[in-house]
PDB file of N, CA and C in Angstrom:
ATOM      1  N   MET A   1      -2.515  11.454  -6.531  1.00 55.00           N
ATOM      2  CA  MET A   1      -3.577  10.846  -5.348  1.00 55.00           C
ATOM      3  C   MET A   1      -2.448   9.084  -6.363  1.00 55.00           C
ATOM      4  N   ILE A   2      -2.401   8.202  -4.994  1.00 61.00           N
ATOM      5  CA  ILE A   2      -1.885   7.350  -5.390  1.00 61.00           C
ATOM      6  C   ILE A   2      -3.172   5.854  -4.514  1.00 61.00           C
ATOM      7  N   LEU A   3      -3.085   5.312  -5.538  1.00 62.00           N
ATOM      8  CA  LEU A   3      -4.197   3.857  -5.128  1.00 62.00           C
ATOM      9  C   LEU A   3      -3.916   2.957  -4.958  1.00 62.00           C
ATOM     10  N   CYS A   4      -4.955   2.290  -3.602  1.00 61.00           N
ATOM     11  CA  CYS A   4      -4.744   1.378  -3.045  1.00 61.00           C
ATOM     12  C   CYS A   4      -5.553   0.301  -2.965  1.00 61.00           C
ATOM     13  N   SER A   5      -5.875  -0.928  -3.702  1.00 62.00           N
ATOM     14  CA  SER A   5      -6.842  -1.451  -4.311  1.00 62.00           C
ATOM     15  C   SER A   5      -6.724  -3.203  -3.978  1.00 62.00           C
ATOM     16  N   ALA A   6      -7.025  -3.657  -3.953  1.00 63.00           N
ATOM     17  CA  ALA A   6      -7.797  -5.194  -3.675  1.00 63.00           C
ATOM     18  C   ALA A   6      -8.730  -6.091  -3.617  1.00 63.00           C
ATOM     19  N   ALA A   7      -9.230  -6.808  -3.868  1.00 57.00           N
ATOM     20  CA  ALA A   7     -10.317  -7.775  -4.154  1.00 57.00           C
ATOM     21  C   ALA A   7     -10.587  -7.961  -2.581  1.00 57.00           C
ATOM     22  N   SER A   8     -11.686  -8.098  -2.464  1.00 54.00           N
ATOM     23  CA  SER A   8     -12.142  -7.962  -0.724  1.00 54.00           C
ATOM     24  C   SER A   8     -12.762  -9.945  -0.970  1.00 54.00           C
ATOM     25  N   ALA A   9     -12.558 -10.019   0.220  1.00 52.00           N
ATOM     26  CA  ALA A   9     -12.686 -11.399   0.051  1.00 52.00           C
ATOM     27  C   ALA A   9     -14.319 -11.283   0.349  1.00 52.00           C
ATOM     28  N   VAL A  10     -14.847 -11.090   1.636  1.00 52.00           N
ATOM     29  CA  VAL A  10     -15.929 -10.850   1.788  1.00 52.00           C
ATOM     30  C   VAL A  10     -16.596 -10.032   1.126  1.00 52.00           C
ATOM     31  N   PHE A  11     -16.640  -9.570   0.253  1.00 49.00           N
ATOM     32  CA  PHE A  11     -17.596  -8.650  -0.731  1.00 49.00           C
ATOM     33  C   PHE A  11     -17.436  -9.001  -2.291  1.00 49.00           C
ATOM     34  N   ALA A  12     -16.508  -9.517  -2.326  1.00 59.00           N
ATOM     35  CA  ALA A  12     -16.135 -10.339  -3.852  1.00 59.00           C
ATOM     36  C   ALA A  12     -15.843  -9.146  -4.698  1.00 59.00           C
ATOM     37  N   GLN A  13     -15.337  -7.669  -4.727  1.00 68.00           N
ATOM     38  CA  GLN A  13     -15.338  -7.155  -5.279  1.00 68.00           C
ATOM     39  C   GLN A  13     -13.806  -6.101  -5.330  1.00 68.00           C
ATOM     40  N   GLU A  14     -13.641  -4.907  -6.084  1.00 76.00           N
ATOM     41  CA  GLU A  14     -12.092  -4.903  -5.606  1.00 76.00           C
ATOM     42  C   GLU A  14     -13.319  -3.444  -4.731  1.00 76.00           C
ATOM     43  N   VAL A  15     -11.895  -2.916  -4.218  1.00 78.00           N
ATOM     44  CA  VAL A  15     -12.165  -1.660  -2.468  1.00 78.00           C
ATOM     45  C   VAL A  15     -10.607  -1.240  -3.336  1.00 78.00           C
ATOM     46  N   THR A  16     -11.299   0.441  -3.403  1.00 81.00           N
ATOM     47  CA  THR A  16      -9.917   1.297  -3.380  1.00 81.00           C
ATOM     48  C   THR A  16      -9.996   2.534  -2.364  1.00 81.00           C
ATOM     49  N   GLN A  17      -8.968   2.781  -1.805  1.00 83.00           N
ATOM     50  CA  GLN A  17      -8.540   3.762  -1.110  1.00 83.00           C
ATOM     51  C   GLN A  17      -8.004   4.909  -1.872  1.00 83.00           C
ATOM     52  N   SER A  18      -8.311   6.196  -1.604  1.00 86.00           N
ATOM     53  CA  SER A  18      -7.148   7.177  -2.422  1.00 86.00           C
ATOM     54  C   SER A  18      -5.740   7.622  -1.549  1.00 86.00           C
ATOM     55  N   ILE A  19      -4.657   7.790  -1.635  1.00 87.00           N
ATOM     56  CA  ILE A  19      -3.740   8.014  -0.856  1.00 87.00           C
ATOM     57  C   ILE A  19      -3.305   9.109  -1.412  1.00 87.00           C
ATOM     58  N   SER A  20      -3.049  10.495  -0.494  1.00 86.00           N
ATOM     59  CA  SER A  20      -2.459  11.978  -0.513  1.00 86.00           C
ATOM     60  C   SER A  20      -1.363  12.100  -0.756  1.00 86.00           C
ATOM     61  N   TYR A  21      -0.667  12.337  -1.163  1.00 86.00           N
ATOM     62  CA  TYR A  21       0.960  13.100  -1.198  1.00 86.00           C
ATOM     63  C   TYR A  21       1.652  13.966  -1.261  1.00 86.00           C
ATOM     64  N   ARG A  22       0.750  14.725  -1.737  1.00 86.00           N
ATOM     65  CA  ARG A  22       0.499  15.767  -2.513  1.00 86.00           C
ATOM     66  C   ARG A  22       1.882  17.196  -1.062  1.00 86.00           C
ATOM     67  N   ASP A  23       1.358  16.922  -0.168  1.00 91.00           N
ATOM     68  CA  ASP A  23       1.921  17.565   0.923  1.00 91.00           C
ATOM     69  C   ASP A  23       3.084  17.187   1.562  1.00 91.00           C
ATOM     70  N   LEU A  24       3.749  15.924   0.631  1.00 87.00           N
ATOM     71  CA  LEU A  24       4.917  15.341   0.791  1.00 87.00           C
ATOM     72  C   LEU A  24       6.226  15.324   0.184  1.00 87.00           C
ATOM     73  N   ASP A  25       7.425  15.536   1.220  1.00 87.00           N
ATOM     74  CA  ASP A  25       8.458  15.799  -0.069  1.00 87.00           C
ATOM     75  C   ASP A  25       9.295  14.456  -0.579  1.00 87.00           C
ATOM     76  N   LEU A  26       9.084  13.779  -1.560  1.00 83.00           N
ATOM     77  CA  LEU A  26       9.669  12.092  -1.563  1.00 83.00           C
ATOM     78  C   LEU A  26      10.872  12.006  -1.393  1.00 83.00           C
ATOM     79  N   ALA A  27      11.551  13.254  -1.396  1.00 82.00           N
ATOM     80  CA  ALA A  27      13.192  13.059  -2.338  1.00 82.00           C
ATOM     81  C   ALA A  27      13.858  13.234  -0.564  1.00 82.00           C
ATOM     82  N   THR A  28      13.049  12.971   0.660  1.00 86.00           N
ATOM     83  CA  THR A  28      13.471  12.837   1.971  1.00 86.00           C
ATOM     84  C   THR A  28      12.605  11.765   3.004  1.00 86.00           C
ATOM     85  N   PRO A  29      13.782  11.000   3.244  1.00 88.00           N
ATOM     86  CA  PRO A  29      13.610   9.890   4.317  1.00 88.00           C
ATOM     87  C   PRO A  29      12.445  10.340   4.659  1.00 88.00           C
ATOM     88  N   ASN A  30      11.733  11.480   5.335  1.00 91.00           N
ATOM     89  CA  ASN A  30      10.552  11.552   6.301  1.00 91.00           C
ATOM     90  C   ASN A  30       9.540  11.253   5.418  1.00 91.00           C
ATOM     91  N   GLY A  31       9.997  11.456   4.143  1.00 88.00           N
ATOM     92  CA  GLY A  31       8.484  11.676   3.378  1.00 88.00           C
ATOM     93  C   GLY A  31       8.020  10.610   3.122  1.00 88.00           C
ATOM     94  N   GLN A  32       8.723   9.428   2.716  1.00 87.00           N
ATOM     95  CA  GLN A  32       8.730   8.528   1.839  1.00 87.00           C
ATOM     96  C   GLN A  32       8.384   7.366   3.439  1.00 87.00           C
ATOM     97  N   LYS A  33       8.679   7.957   4.475  1.00 90.00           N
ATOM     98  CA  LYS A  33       7.895   7.212   5.548  1.00 90.00           C
ATOM     99  C   LYS A  33       6.513   7.784   5.848  1.00 90.00           C
ATOM    100  N   LEU A  34       6.515   9.059   5.643  1.00 92.00           N
ATOM    101  CA  LEU A  34       5.325   9.602   6.230  1.00 92.00           C
ATOM    102  C   LEU A  34       4.056   8.596   4.964  1.00 92.00           C
ATOM    103  N   LEU A  35       5.044   8.261   3.359  1.00 91.00           N
ATOM    104  CA  LEU A  35       3.691   7.880   2.597  1.00 91.00           C
ATOM    105  C   LEU A  35       3.513   6.349   2.422  1.00 91.00           C
ATOM    106  N   ALA A  36       4.697   5.768   3.283  1.00 90.00           N
ATOM    107  CA  ALA A  36       4.486   3.996   3.667  1.00 90.00           C
ATOM    108  C   ALA A  36       3.745   4.262   5.038  1.00 90.00           C
ATOM    109  N   LYS A  37       3.606   5.445   5.751  1.00 92.00           N
ATOM    110  CA  LYS A  37       2.239   5.061   6.661  1.00 92.00           C
ATOM    111  C   LYS A  37       1.196   5.024   6.122  1.00 92.00           C
ATOM    112  N   ARG A  38       1.003   6.387   5.712  1.00 92.00           N
ATOM    113  CA  ARG A  38      -0.665   5.750   4.580  1.00 92.00           C
ATOM    114  C   ARG A  38      -1.037   5.161   4.042  1.00 92.00           C
ATOM    115  N   ILE A  39       0.165   4.623   3.300  1.00 92.00           N
ATOM    116  CA  ILE A  39      -0.285   3.337   2.208  1.00 92.00           C
ATOM    117  C   ILE A  39      -0.553   2.233   3.803  1.00 92.00           C
ATOM    118  N   HIS A  40       0.622   2.247   4.807  1.00 92.00           N
ATOM    119  CA  HIS A  40      -0.179   0.768   5.862  1.00 92.00           C
ATOM    120  C   HIS A  40      -1.736   1.240   5.734  1.00 92.00           C
ATOM    121  N   ARG A  41      -1.985   2.491   6.174  1.00 92.00           N
ATOM    122  CA  ARG A  41      -3.173   2.987   7.052  1.00 92.00           C
ATOM    123  C   ARG A  41      -3.995   1.985   5.692  1.00 92.00           C
ATOM    124  N   ALA A  42      -3.828   2.634   4.941  1.00 91.00           N
ATOM    125  CA  ALA A  42      -4.706   2.515   3.588  1.00 91.00           C
ATOM    126  C   ALA A  42      -5.539   0.815   3.481  1.00 91.00           C
ATOM    127  N   VAL A  43      -4.184  -0.022   3.815  1.00 90.00           N
ATOM    128  CA  VAL A  43      -3.815  -1.151   3.219  1.00 90.00           C
ATOM    129  C   VAL A  43      -4.964  -1.602   4.301  1.00 90.00           C
ATOM    130  N   ARG A  44      -4.820  -1.185   5.889  1.00 90.00           N
ATOM    131  CA  ARG A  44      -5.846  -2.324   6.536  1.00 90.00           C
ATOM    132  C   ARG A  44      -7.247  -1.275   6.625  1.00 90.00           C
ATOM    133  N   SER A  45      -7.493  -0.665   5.796  1.00 89.00           N
ATOM    134  CA  SER A  45      -8.729   0.196   5.398  1.00 89.00           C
ATOM    135  C   SER A  45      -9.030  -1.012   4.695  1.00 89.00           C
ATOM    136  N   VAL A  46      -8.514  -0.927   3.448  1.00 87.00           N
ATOM    137  CA  VAL A  46      -9.180  -2.018   2.338  1.00 87.00           C
ATOM    138  C   VAL A  46      -9.525  -3.038   2.554  1.00 87.00           C
ATOM    139  N   CYS A  47      -8.635  -4.088   3.352  1.00 89.00           N
ATOM    140  CA  CYS A  47      -8.663  -5.321   3.568  1.00 89.00           C
ATOM    141  C   CYS A  47      -8.845  -5.236   4.884  1.00 89.00           C
ATOM    142  N   GLY A  48      -9.338  -4.905   5.791  1.00 88.00           N
ATOM    143  CA  GLY A  48     -10.009  -4.860   7.011  1.00 88.00           C
ATOM    144  C   GLY A  48      -8.876  -6.045   7.986  1.00 88.00           C
ATOM    145  N   SER A  49      -9.642  -6.606   9.108  1.00 90.00           N
ATOM    146  CA  SER A  49      -8.718  -7.600   9.865  1.00 90.00           C
ATOM    147  C   SER A  49      -9.211  -9.288   9.735  1.00 90.00           C
ATOM    148  N   ALA A  50      -8.592  -9.672  10.466  1.00 91.00           N
ATOM    149  CA  ALA A  50      -9.245 -11.585  10.412  1.00 91.00           C
ATOM    150  C   ALA A  50      -9.056 -11.602  11.799  1.00 91.00           C
ATOM    151  N   ASP A  51     -10.082 -12.973  12.441  1.00 92.00           N
ATOM    152  CA  ASP A  51      -9.788 -13.538  13.644  1.00 92.00           C
ATOM    153  C   ASP A  51      -8.464 -14.579  13.243  1.00 92.00           C
ATOM    154  N   VAL A  52      -7.198 -15.004  13.644  1.00 90.00           N
ATOM    155  CA  VAL A  52      -6.235 -15.460  13.749  1.00 90.00           C
ATOM    156  C   VAL A  52      -7.162 -16.717  13.819  1.00 90.00           C
ATOM    157  N   ARG A  53      -7.572 -17.424  14.637  1.00 94.00           N
ATOM    158  CA  ARG A  53      -8.226 -18.683  14.564  1.00 94.00           C
ATOM    159  C   ARG A  53      -8.718 -19.284  13.182  1.00 94.00           C
ATOM    160  N   ASP A  54      -8.934 -18.326  12.361  1.00 93.00           N
ATOM    161  CA  ASP A  54      -9.960 -18.519  11.131  1.00 93.00           C
ATOM    162  C   ASP A  54      -8.557 -18.616  10.425  1.00 93.00           C
ATOM    163  N   LEU A  55      -8.744 -19.672   9.611  1.00 94.00           N
ATOM    164  CA  LEU A  55      -7.503 -20.266   9.266  1.00 94.00           C
ATOM    165  C   LEU A  55      -7.416 -19.523   7.384  1.00 94.00           C
ATOM    166  N   ASP A  56      -8.840 -19.633   7.039  1.00 91.00           N
ATOM    167  CA  ASP A  56      -8.994 -19.142   5.533  1.00 91.00           C
ATOM    168  C   ASP A  56      -9.329 -17.586   5.686  1.00 91.00           C
ATOM    169  N   ALA A  57      -9.843 -17.036   6.714  1.00 90.00           N
ATOM    170  CA  ALA A  57      -9.972 -15.313   6.815  1.00 90.00           C
ATOM    171  C   ALA A  57      -8.736 -14.985   7.050  1.00 90.00           C
ATOM    172  N   THR A  58      -7.651 -15.542   7.862  1.00 92.00           N
ATOM    173  CA  THR A  58      -6.466 -15.367   7.370  1.00 92.00           C
ATOM    174  C   THR A  58      -5.368 -15.186   6.187  1.00 92.00           C
ATOM    175  N   ARG A  59      -5.228 -16.254   5.831  1.00 91.00           N
ATOM    176  CA  ARG A  59      -4.987 -16.961   4.742  1.00 91.00           C
ATOM    177  C   ARG A  59      -5.548 -15.461   3.532  1.00 91.00           C
ATOM    178  N   ASP A  60      -6.870 -15.251   3.565  1.00 89.00           N
ATOM    179  CA  ASP A  60      -7.573 -14.055   2.511  1.00 89.00           C
ATOM    180  C   ASP A  60      -6.885 -13.022   2.699  1.00 89.00           C
ATOM    181  N   LEU A  61      -6.921 -12.643   4.016  1.00 90.00           N
ATOM    182  CA  LEU A  61      -6.435 -11.240   4.272  1.00 90.00           C
ATOM    183  C   LEU A  61      -4.835 -11.107   4.213  1.00 90.00           C
ATOM    184  N   SER A  62      -4.093 -12.077   4.094  1.00 90.00           N
ATOM    185  CA  SER A  62      -2.452 -12.439   3.766  1.00 90.00           C
ATOM    186  C   SER A  62      -3.036 -11.705   2.219  1.00 90.00           C
ATOM    187  N   ASN A  63      -3.872 -12.703   1.850  1.00 89.00           N
ATOM    188  CA  ASN A  63      -3.389 -11.545  -0.120  1.00 89.00           C
ATOM    189  C   ASN A  63      -4.052 -10.962   0.022  1.00 89.00           C
ATOM    190  N   CYS A  64      -4.951 -10.209   0.619  1.00 88.00           N
ATOM    191  CA  CYS A  64      -5.682  -9.040   0.054  1.00 88.00           C
ATOM    192  C   CYS A  64      -4.824  -8.074   0.612  1.00 88.00           C
ATOM    193  N   LYS A  65      -3.748  -7.744   1.389  1.00 89.00           N
ATOM    194  CA  LYS A  65      -2.600  -6.820   2.035  1.00 89.00           C
ATOM    195  C   LYS A  65      -1.391  -7.225   0.395  1.00 89.00           C
ATOM    196  N   ARG A  66      -1.388  -8.104   0.512  1.00 89.00           N
ATOM    197  CA  ARG A  66      -0.042  -8.615  -0.421  1.00 89.00           C
ATOM    198  C   ARG A  66      -0.807  -7.752  -1.716  1.00 89.00           C
ATOM    199  N   ILE A  67      -1.771  -7.907  -1.877  1.00 88.00           N
ATOM    200  CA  ILE A  67      -2.446  -6.894  -3.658  1.00 88.00           C
ATOM    201  C   ILE A  67      -2.297  -6.238  -3.251  1.00 88.00           C
ATOM    202  N   ALA A  68      -2.509  -5.281  -2.379  1.00 88.00           N
ATOM    203  CA  ALA A  68      -2.985  -4.042  -2.490  1.00 88.00           C
ATOM    204  C   ALA A  68      -1.524  -3.777  -1.937  1.00 88.00           C
ATOM    205  N   TYR A  69      -0.608  -3.998  -1.881  1.00 89.00           N
ATOM    206  CA  TYR A  69       0.480  -3.799  -1.872  1.00 89.00           C
ATOM    207  C   TYR A  69       1.142  -3.408  -2.724  1.00 89.00           C
ATOM    208  N   GLN A  70       1.169  -4.152  -3.191  1.00 88.00           N
ATOM    209  CA  GLN A  70       1.285  -4.256  -5.346  1.00 88.00           C
ATOM    210  C   GLN A  70       0.659  -3.383  -5.567  1.00 88.00           C
ATOM    211  N   ALA A  71      -0.179  -3.319  -5.942  1.00 87.00           N
ATOM    212  CA  ALA A  71      -1.135  -1.802  -6.461  1.00 87.00           C
ATOM    213  C   ALA A  71      -0.723  -1.089  -6.025  1.00 87.00           C
ATOM    214  N   ALA A  72      -0.532  -0.100  -4.565  1.00 88.00           N
ATOM    215  CA  ALA A  72       0.298   0.738  -4.290  1.00 88.00           C
ATOM    216  C   ALA A  72       1.846   0.860  -5.017  1.00 88.00           C
ATOM    217  N   SER A  73       2.448  -0.313  -4.946  1.00 87.00           N
ATOM    218  CA  SER A  73       4.276   0.255  -5.335  1.00 87.00           C
ATOM    219  C   SER A  73       3.826   0.473  -6.892  1.00 87.00           C
ATOM    220  N   ARG A  74       2.403  -0.187  -7.364  1.00 86.00           N
ATOM    221  CA  ARG A  74       2.976   0.154  -9.192  1.00 86.00           C
ATOM    222  C   ARG A  74       2.273   1.726  -9.480  1.00 86.00           C
ATOM    223  N   ASN A  75       1.402   2.169  -8.308  1.00 86.00           N
ATOM    224  CA  ASN A  75       1.203   3.210  -8.503  1.00 86.00           C
ATOM    225  C   ASN A  75       1.996   4.696  -7.991  1.00 86.00           C
ATOM    226  N   VAL A  76       3.007   4.072  -7.356  1.00 84.00           N
ATOM    227  CA  VAL A  76       4.420   5.098  -6.391  1.00 84.00           C
ATOM    228  C   VAL A  76       4.938   5.133  -8.301  1.00 84.00           C
ATOM    229  N   GLU A  77       5.086   3.611  -8.709  1.00 82.00           N
ATOM    230  CA  GLU A  77       6.212   3.459  -9.550  1.00 82.00           C
ATOM    231  C   GLU A  77       5.524   4.399 -10.916  1.00 82.00           C
ATOM    232  N   ALA A  78       4.554   4.465 -10.992  1.00 82.00           N
ATOM    233  CA  ALA A  78       3.586   5.078 -12.158  1.00 82.00           C
ATOM    234  C   ALA A  78       4.070   6.841 -11.912  1.00 82.00           C
ATOM    235  N   MET A  79       3.770   7.284 -10.562  1.00 79.00           N
ATOM    236  CA  MET A  79       3.490   8.339 -10.011  1.00 79.00           C
ATOM    237  C   MET A  79       5.565   8.633 -10.418  1.00 79.00           C
ATOM    238  N   ALA A  80       6.032   8.252 -10.389  1.00 74.00           N
ATOM    239  CA  ALA A  80       7.866   8.950 -10.413  1.00 74.00           C
ATOM    240  C   ALA A  80       7.824   8.833 -11.922  1.00 74.00           C
ATOM    241  N   ALA A  81       7.158   7.724 -12.803  1.00 76.00           N
ATOM    242  CA  ALA A  81       7.677   7.916 -13.969  1.00 76.00           C
ATOM    243  C   ALA A  81       6.750   9.073 -14.645  1.00 76.00           C
ATOM    244  N   ARG A  82       5.690   9.123 -14.526  1.00 75.00           N
ATOM    245  CA  ARG A  82       4.606  10.609 -14.721  1.00 75.00           C
ATOM    246  C   ARG A  82       5.461  11.920 -14.364  1.00 75.00           C
ATOM    247  N   LYS A  83       6.280  11.768 -13.205  1.00 70.00           N
ATOM    248  CA  LYS A  83       6.954  12.732 -13.089  1.00 70.00           C
ATOM    249  C   LYS A  83       8.430  13.201 -13.615  1.00 70.00           C
ATOM    250  N   GLY A  84       8.619  12.035 -14.406  1.00 62.00           N
ATOM    251  CA  GLY A  84      10.446  11.741 -14.990  1.00 62.00           C
ATOM    252  C   GLY A  84      11.243  11.767 -14.277  1.00 62.00           C
ATOM    253  N   THR A  85      11.107  11.365 -12.936  1.00 53.00           N
ATOM    254  CA  THR A  85      12.153  11.636 -12.465  1.00 53.00           C
ATOM    255  C   THR A  85      13.324   9.816 -12.145  1.00 53.00           C
ATOM    256  N   GLY A  86      14.489   9.361 -12.368  1.00 48.00           N
ATOM    257  CA  GLY A  86      15.199   8.414 -12.431  1.00 48.00           C
ATOM    258  C   GLY A  86      15.754   8.671 -10.359  1.00 48.00           C
ATOM    259  N   ASP A  87      15.616   9.558 -10.056  1.00 47.00           N
ATOM    260  CA  ASP A  87      15.629   9.692  -8.415  1.00 47.00           C
ATOM    261  C   ASP A  87      15.286   8.927  -7.410  1.00 47.00           C
ATOM    262  N   ARG A  88      16.029   7.752  -6.859  1.00 46.00           N
ATOM    263  CA  ARG A  88      16.157   6.388  -5.729  1.00 46.00           C
ATOM    264  C   ARG A  88      14.703   6.852  -4.818  1.00 46.00           C
ATOM    265  N   ALA A  89      15.175   8.373  -4.560  1.00 47.00           N
ATOM    266  CA  ALA A  89      13.593   7.912  -3.895  1.00 47.00           C
ATOM    267  C   ALA A  89      12.253   7.871  -4.154  1.00 47.00           C
ATOM    268  N   TYR A  90      12.064   8.216  -5.574  1.00 47.00           N
ATOM    269  CA  TYR A  90      10.732   7.695  -5.831  1.00 47.00           C
ATOM    270  C   TYR A  90      10.683   6.464  -6.348  1.00 47.00           C
ATOM    271  N   SER A  91      12.120   5.830  -6.885  1.00 42.00           N
ATOM    272  CA  SER A  91      12.087   4.297  -7.214  1.00 42.00           C
ATOM    273  C   SER A  91      12.320   3.237  -6.316  1.00 42.00           C
ATOM    274  N   SER A  92      12.893   4.052  -5.432  1.00 43.00           N
ATOM    275  CA  SER A  92      12.881   2.916  -4.004  1.00 43.00           C
ATOM    276  C   SER A  92      12.076   2.484  -2.842  1.00 43.00           C
ATOM    277  N   LEU A  93      10.728   3.372  -3.563  1.00 47.00           N
ATOM    278  CA  LEU A  93       9.917   3.304  -1.957  1.00 47.00           C
ATOM    279  C   LEU A  93       8.585   1.916  -2.950  1.00 47.00           C
ATOM    280  N   ASP A  94       8.868   0.940  -2.275  1.00 42.00           N
ATOM    281  CA  ASP A  94       8.221  -0.544  -3.294  1.00 42.00           C
ATOM    282  C   ASP A  94       7.758  -1.288  -2.073  1.00 42.00           C
ATOM    283  N   GLU A  95       7.419  -2.347  -2.239  1.00 43.00           N
ATOM    284  CA  GLU A  95       6.353  -2.990  -1.022  1.00 43.00           C
ATOM    285  C   GLU A  95       7.586  -3.248   0.321  1.00 43.00           C
ATOM    286  N   SER A  96       9.048  -3.761  -0.096  1.00 45.00           N
ATOM    287  CA  SER A  96       9.642  -4.107   0.671  1.00 45.00           C
ATOM    288  C   SER A  96      10.271  -2.768   2.039  1.00 45.00           C
ATOM    289  N   ALA A  97       9.979  -1.513   1.941  1.00 45.00           N
ATOM    290  CA  ALA A  97       9.983  -0.839   2.294  1.00 45.00           C
ATOM    291  C   ALA A  97       8.577   0.355   3.547  1.00 45.00           C
ATOM    292  N   LEU A  98       7.676  -0.815   2.672  1.00 46.00           N
ATOM    293  CA  LEU A  98       6.393  -0.217   3.437  1.00 46.00           C
ATOM    294  C   LEU A  98       5.990  -1.352   5.112  1.00 46.00           C
ATOM    295  N   PRO A  99       5.697  -0.823   6.265  1.00 45.00           N
ATOM    296  CA  PRO A  99       5.803  -1.330   7.688  1.00 45.00           C
ATOM    297  C   PRO A  99       4.675  -2.337   6.801  1.00 45.00           C
ATOM    298  N   HIS A 100       5.149  -4.124   7.860  1.00 44.00           N
ATOM    299  CA  HIS A 100       4.301  -4.721   7.902  1.00 44.00           C
ATOM    300  C   HIS A 100       3.902  -5.216   7.065  1.00 44.00           C
ATOM    301  N   THR A 101       4.701  -5.781   5.647  1.00 41.00           N
ATOM    302  CA  THR A 101       4.059  -6.029   4.253  1.00 41.00           C
ATOM    303  C   THR A 101       4.324  -7.376   4.836  1.00 41.00           C
ATOM    304  N   PRO A 102       3.423  -7.927   3.741  1.00 41.00           N
ATOM    305  CA  PRO A 102       3.255  -9.744   4.648  1.00 41.00           C
ATOM    306  C   PRO A 102       4.034 -10.403   3.021  1.00 41.00           C
ATOM    307  N   ALA A 103       4.104 -11.207   3.799  1.00 41.00           N
ATOM    308  CA  ALA A 103       5.458 -12.260   3.400  1.00 41.00           C
ATOM    309  C   ALA A 103       4.387 -12.937   1.878  1.00 41.00           C
ATOM    310  N   LYS A 104       5.313 -12.850   0.821  1.00 40.00           N
ATOM    311  CA  LYS A 104       4.958 -13.088  -0.826  1.00 40.00           C
ATOM    312  C   LYS A 104       4.462 -15.053  -0.640  1.00 40.00           C
TER     313      LYS A 104
END
């Protein structure tokens, strides 16, 4: 399991979503793409959405997404390290590989 977590500005607490990858072959582009989609869905679930007319909420949402993607990336890296692989298939699955990654 990979964890995606971020502090929710609305609830002022950390929210965590588990992401399963057991059924994926992360050595393949398709497996990596499917994991990226799962991470993206988890980030949306953890961070929610904001009205674009509310600048504070939009900024908070962007920060939440950035933190959640970073947490997921760290978990992917940790998973790869536990597997003891230097395989690029695992190490390249970082924030930039994920869909709709918010700007830093």
